Short mmCIF file of C-alpha atoms and ligand atoms in Angstrom, two decimals:
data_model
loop_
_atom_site.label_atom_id
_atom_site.label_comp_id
_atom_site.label_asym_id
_atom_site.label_seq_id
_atom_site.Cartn_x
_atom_site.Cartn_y
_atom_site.Cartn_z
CA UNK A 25 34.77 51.36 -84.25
CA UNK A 26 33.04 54.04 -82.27
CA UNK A 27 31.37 53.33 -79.04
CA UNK A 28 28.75 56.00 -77.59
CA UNK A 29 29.06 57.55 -74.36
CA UNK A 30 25.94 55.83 -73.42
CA UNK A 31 26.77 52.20 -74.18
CA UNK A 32 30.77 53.21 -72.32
CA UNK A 33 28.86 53.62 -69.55
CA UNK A 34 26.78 51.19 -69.13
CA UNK A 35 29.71 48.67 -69.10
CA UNK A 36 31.00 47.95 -65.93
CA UNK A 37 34.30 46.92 -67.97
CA UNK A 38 35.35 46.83 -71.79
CA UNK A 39 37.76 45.97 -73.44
CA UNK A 40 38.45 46.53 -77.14
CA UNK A 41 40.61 44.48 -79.41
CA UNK A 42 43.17 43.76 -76.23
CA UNK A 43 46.72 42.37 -77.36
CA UNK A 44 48.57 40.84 -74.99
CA UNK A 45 52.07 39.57 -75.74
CA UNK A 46 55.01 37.70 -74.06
CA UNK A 47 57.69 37.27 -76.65
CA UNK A 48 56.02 35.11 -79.29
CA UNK A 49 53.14 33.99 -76.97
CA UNK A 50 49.71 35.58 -77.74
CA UNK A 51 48.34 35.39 -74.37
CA UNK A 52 45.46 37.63 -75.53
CA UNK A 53 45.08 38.16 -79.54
CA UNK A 54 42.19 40.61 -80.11
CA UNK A 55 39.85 40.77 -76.94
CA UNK A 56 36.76 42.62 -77.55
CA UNK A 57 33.88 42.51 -74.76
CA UNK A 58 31.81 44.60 -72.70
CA UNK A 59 30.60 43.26 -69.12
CA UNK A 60 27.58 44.52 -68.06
CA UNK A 61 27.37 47.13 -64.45
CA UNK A 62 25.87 44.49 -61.49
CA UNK A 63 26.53 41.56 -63.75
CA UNK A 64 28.30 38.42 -62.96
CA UNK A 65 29.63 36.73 -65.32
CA UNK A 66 32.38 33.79 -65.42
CA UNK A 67 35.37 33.63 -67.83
CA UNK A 68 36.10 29.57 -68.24
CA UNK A 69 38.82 28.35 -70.72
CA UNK A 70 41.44 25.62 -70.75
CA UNK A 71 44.88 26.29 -68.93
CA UNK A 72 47.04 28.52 -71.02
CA UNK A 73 44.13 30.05 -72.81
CA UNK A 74 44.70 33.27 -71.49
CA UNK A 75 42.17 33.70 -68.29
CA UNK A 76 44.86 35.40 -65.77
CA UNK A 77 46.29 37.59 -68.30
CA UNK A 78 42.72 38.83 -69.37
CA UNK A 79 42.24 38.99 -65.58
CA UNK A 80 45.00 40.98 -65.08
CA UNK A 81 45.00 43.35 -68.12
CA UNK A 82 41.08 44.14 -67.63
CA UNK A 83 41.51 44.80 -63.86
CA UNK A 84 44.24 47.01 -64.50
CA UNK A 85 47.07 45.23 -62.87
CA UNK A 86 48.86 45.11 -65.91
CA UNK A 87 48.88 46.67 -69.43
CA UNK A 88 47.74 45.36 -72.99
CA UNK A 89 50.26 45.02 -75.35
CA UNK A 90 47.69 46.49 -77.87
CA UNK A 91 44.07 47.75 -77.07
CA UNK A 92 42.14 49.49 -74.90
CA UNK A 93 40.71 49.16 -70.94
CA UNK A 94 37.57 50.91 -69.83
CA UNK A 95 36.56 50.86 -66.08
CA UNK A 96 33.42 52.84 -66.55
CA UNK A 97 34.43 55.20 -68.52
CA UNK A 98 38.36 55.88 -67.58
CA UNK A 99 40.26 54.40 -70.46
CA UNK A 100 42.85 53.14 -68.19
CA UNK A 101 45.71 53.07 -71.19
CA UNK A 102 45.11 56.60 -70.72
CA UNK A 103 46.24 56.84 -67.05
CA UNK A 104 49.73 57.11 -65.32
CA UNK A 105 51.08 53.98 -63.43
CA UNK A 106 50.01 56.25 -60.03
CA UNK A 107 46.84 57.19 -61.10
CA UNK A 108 45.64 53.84 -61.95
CA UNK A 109 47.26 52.10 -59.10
CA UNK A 110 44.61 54.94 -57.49
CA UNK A 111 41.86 53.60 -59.50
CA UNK A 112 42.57 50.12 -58.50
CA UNK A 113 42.57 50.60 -54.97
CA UNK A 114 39.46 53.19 -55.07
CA UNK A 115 36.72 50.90 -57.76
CA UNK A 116 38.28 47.67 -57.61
CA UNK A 117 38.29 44.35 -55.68
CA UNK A 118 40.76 41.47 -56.15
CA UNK A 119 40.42 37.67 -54.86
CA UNK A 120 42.70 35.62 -55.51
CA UNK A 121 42.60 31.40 -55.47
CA UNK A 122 45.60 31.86 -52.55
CA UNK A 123 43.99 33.85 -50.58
CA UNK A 124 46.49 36.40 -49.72
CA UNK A 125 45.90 37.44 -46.60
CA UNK A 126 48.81 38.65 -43.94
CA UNK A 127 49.97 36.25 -41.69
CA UNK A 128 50.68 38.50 -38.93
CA UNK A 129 47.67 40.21 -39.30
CA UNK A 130 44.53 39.40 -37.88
CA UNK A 131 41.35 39.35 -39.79
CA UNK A 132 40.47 42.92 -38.76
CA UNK A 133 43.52 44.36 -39.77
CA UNK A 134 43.56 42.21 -43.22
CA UNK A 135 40.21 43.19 -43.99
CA UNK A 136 40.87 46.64 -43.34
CA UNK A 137 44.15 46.80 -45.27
CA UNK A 138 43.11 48.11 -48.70
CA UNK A 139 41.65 51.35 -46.89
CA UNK A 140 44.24 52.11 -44.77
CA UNK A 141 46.45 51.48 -48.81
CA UNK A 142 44.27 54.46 -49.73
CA UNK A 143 44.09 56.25 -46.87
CA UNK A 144 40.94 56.29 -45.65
CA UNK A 145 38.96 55.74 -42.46
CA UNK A 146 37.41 51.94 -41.22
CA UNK A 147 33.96 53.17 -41.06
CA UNK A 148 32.98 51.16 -37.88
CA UNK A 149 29.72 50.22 -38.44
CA UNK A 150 30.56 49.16 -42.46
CA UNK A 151 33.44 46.73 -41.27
CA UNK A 152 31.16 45.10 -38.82
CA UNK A 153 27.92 44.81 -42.04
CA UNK A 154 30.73 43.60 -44.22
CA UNK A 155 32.43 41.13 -41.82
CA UNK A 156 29.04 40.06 -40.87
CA UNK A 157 28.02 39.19 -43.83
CA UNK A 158 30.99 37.04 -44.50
CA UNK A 159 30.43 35.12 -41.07
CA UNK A 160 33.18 36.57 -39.94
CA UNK A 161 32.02 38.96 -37.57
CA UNK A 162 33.20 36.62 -33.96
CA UNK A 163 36.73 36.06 -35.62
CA UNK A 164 38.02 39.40 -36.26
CA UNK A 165 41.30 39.01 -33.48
CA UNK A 166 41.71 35.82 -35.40
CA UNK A 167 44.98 35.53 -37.65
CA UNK A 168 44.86 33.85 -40.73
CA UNK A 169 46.63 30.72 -39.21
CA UNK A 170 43.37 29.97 -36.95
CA UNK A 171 40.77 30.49 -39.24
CA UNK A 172 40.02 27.14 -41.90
CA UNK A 173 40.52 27.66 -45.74
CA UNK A 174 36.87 28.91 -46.29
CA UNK A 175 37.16 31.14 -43.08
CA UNK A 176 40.54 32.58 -44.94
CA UNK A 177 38.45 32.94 -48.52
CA UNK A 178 35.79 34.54 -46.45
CA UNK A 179 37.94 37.31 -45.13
CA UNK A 180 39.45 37.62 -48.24
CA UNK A 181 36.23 38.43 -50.01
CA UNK A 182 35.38 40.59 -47.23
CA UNK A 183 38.91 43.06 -47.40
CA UNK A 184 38.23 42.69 -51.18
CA UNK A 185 34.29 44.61 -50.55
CA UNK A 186 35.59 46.93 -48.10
CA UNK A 187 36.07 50.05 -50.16
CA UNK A 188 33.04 49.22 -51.97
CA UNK A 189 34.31 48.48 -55.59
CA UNK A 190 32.14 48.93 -58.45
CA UNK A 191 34.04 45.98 -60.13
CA UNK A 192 35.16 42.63 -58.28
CA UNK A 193 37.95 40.73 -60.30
CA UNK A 194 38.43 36.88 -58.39
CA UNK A 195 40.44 34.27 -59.97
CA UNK A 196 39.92 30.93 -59.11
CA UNK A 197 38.77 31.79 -55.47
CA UNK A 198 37.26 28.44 -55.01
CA UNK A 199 40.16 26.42 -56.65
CA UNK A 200 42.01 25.78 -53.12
CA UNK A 201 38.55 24.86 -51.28
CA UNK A 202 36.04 21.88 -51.00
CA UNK A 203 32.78 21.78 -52.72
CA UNK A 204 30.96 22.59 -49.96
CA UNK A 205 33.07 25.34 -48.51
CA UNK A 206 33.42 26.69 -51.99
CA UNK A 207 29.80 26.69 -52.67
CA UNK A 208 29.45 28.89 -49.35
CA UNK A 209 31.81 31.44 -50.95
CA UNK A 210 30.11 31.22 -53.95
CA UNK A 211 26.65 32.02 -52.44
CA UNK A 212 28.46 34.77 -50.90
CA UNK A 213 29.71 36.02 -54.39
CA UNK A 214 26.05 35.73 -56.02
CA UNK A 215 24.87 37.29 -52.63
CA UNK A 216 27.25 40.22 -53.26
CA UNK A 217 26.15 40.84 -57.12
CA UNK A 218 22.44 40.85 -56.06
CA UNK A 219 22.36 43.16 -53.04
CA UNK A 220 24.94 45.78 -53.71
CA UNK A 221 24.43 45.42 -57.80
CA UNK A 222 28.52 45.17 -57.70
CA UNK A 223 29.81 43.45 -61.19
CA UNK A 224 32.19 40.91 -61.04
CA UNK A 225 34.39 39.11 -63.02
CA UNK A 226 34.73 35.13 -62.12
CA UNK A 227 37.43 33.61 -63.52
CA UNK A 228 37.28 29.71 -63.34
CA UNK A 229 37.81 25.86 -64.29
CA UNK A 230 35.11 25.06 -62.48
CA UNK A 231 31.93 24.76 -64.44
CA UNK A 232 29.82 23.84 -61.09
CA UNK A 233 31.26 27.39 -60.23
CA UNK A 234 30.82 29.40 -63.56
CA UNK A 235 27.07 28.38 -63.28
CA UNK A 236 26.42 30.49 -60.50
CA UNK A 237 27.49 33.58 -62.66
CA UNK A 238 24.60 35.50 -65.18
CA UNK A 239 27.08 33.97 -68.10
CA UNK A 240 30.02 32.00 -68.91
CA UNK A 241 32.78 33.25 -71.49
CA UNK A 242 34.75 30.53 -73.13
CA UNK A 243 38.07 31.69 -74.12
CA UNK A 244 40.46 29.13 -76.11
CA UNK A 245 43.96 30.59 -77.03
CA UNK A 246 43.74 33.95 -76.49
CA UNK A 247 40.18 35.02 -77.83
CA UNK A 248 36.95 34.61 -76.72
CA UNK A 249 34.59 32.05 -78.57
CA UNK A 250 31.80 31.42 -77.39
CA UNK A 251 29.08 32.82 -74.60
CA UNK A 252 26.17 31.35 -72.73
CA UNK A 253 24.15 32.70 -70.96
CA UNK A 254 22.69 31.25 -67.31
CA UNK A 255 23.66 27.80 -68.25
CA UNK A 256 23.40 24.66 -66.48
CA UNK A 257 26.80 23.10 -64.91
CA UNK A 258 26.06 20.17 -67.55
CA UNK A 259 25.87 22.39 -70.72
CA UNK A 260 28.58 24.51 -69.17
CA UNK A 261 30.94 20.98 -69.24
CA UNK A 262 29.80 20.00 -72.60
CA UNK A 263 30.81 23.39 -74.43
CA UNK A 264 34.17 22.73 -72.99
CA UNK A 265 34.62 19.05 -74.05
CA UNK A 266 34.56 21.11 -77.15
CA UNK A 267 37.02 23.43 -76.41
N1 ATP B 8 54.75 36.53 -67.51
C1 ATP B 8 54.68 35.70 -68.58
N2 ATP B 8 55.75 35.51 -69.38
C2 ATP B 8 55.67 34.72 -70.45
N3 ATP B 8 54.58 34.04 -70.82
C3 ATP B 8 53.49 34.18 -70.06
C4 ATP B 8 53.48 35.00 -68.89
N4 ATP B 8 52.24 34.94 -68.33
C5 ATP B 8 51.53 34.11 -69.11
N5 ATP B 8 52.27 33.65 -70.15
C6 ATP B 8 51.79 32.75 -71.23
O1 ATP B 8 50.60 33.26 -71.75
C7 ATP B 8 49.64 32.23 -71.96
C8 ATP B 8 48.37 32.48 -71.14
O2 ATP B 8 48.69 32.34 -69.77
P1 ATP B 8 47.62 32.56 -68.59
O3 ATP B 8 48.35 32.50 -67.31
O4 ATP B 8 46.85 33.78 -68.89
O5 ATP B 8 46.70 31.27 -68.80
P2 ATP B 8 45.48 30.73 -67.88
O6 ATP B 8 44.34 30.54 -68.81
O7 ATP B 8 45.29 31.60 -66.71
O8 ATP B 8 46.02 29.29 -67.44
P3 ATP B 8 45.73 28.47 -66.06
O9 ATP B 8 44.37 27.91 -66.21
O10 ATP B 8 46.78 27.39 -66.14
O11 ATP B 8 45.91 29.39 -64.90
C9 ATP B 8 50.36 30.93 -71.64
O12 ATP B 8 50.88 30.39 -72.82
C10 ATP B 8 51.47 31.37 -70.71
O13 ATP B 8 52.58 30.51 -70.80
MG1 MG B 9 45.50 31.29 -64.61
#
């Protein structure tokens, strides 16, 4: 299969025919998909079917067995393990259900972390915008120890939009948090996709969750199967009864 250059780049992310293998596990077995640039779309599936090992092979933190990675258009198979570490820190942001952050940092320094990885300046008046619009913006001598778990996902978010990825990668960032906390970081994600046109990649078990995204890929022992598009939570739980 050829892909124009045209249709490359108009995918925030694609992956073609991805492999993944551990042993005699298929953790991915032939992942084809493109996500679109400022979309936000959910990746739902039962445990074991594969969603942190897409996760991680489409956000570059780790490498198909078999297949190929585009972010934009850098095939990333193509890259050294220096260059795309680069890549990663430059175009990508990372949330993660624990949320990560230092302990002997405070929220400043946390948030700040991934630019001082890459070497670059805290822009003054971005931190406070970004930090702001996580709520965060009277907390920032805080360390993670005296802010609540939403406060904690909040900051998280916020070091993850720092450099300004193109592509946000989150996996299960509302599974350690309450509904209503969760649906604050939530709003915050949707928020995110809809001012800055940033894509990201939502990957969940939560189908209250995956119905904030644009649409919801099921995927069910290492392929995908199915996609809908904006649905409710309710159809959302009834394709994966079905699962
Ligand atoms: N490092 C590894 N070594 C061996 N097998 C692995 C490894 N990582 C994942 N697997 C296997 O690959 C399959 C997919 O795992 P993965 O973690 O991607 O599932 P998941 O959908 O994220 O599950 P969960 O919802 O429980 O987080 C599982 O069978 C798992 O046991
Ligand atoms: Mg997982």
């Amino acid at each position: 299969m050829t892909v124009s250059t045209a249709e490359r780049t108009a995918s925030a992310v694609r992956l073609e025919q991805v492999r993944k293998t551990y042993g005699k596990v298929r953790a991915l077995d032939g992942v084809s998909w493109a996500f679109p640039r400022g979309g936000f779309t959910a990746v739902m599936g039962p445990s074991g079917s594969g969603k942190s090992t897409f996760l991680q092979c489409a956000s570059g933190l780790d490498r198909p067995t078999e297949g190929t990675v585009r972010i934009g258009d850098v095939d990333l198979g193509s890259l050294s393990e220096a260059r795309r570490t680069r890549l990663r820190r430059d175009r990508i942001g990372f949330v993660f259900q624990a949320f990560n952050l230092i302990p002997s940092m405070d929220v400043e320094q946390n948030v700040t972390l991934p630019l001082r990885l890459a070497g670059r300046e805290a822009d003054r008046e971005w931190l406070a915008e970004v930090v702001g619009r996580v709520g965060l913006g009277d907390r920032l001598r805080h360390r993670p120890a005296e802010l609540s778990g939403g406060q904690q996902q909040r900051a998280a978010l916020a070091r993850a939009l720092i450099t300004r990825p193109e592509v946000v990668f989150a996996d299960e960032p509302t599974g350690a948090l309450d509904p209503r906390t969760a649906r604050e970081v939530l709003r915050l994600l949707r928020e995110t996709v809809d001012r800055t046109g940033q894509t990201l990649l939502l990957v969940t078990h939560d189908p209250v969750a995956a119905a904030w995204a644009d649409s919801v890929v099921f995927l069910s022992e290492g392929r995908i199967v199915d996609e809908m598009v904006a649905p409710s939570p309710a159809a959302i739980s009834a394709r994966w009864e079905s699962l």
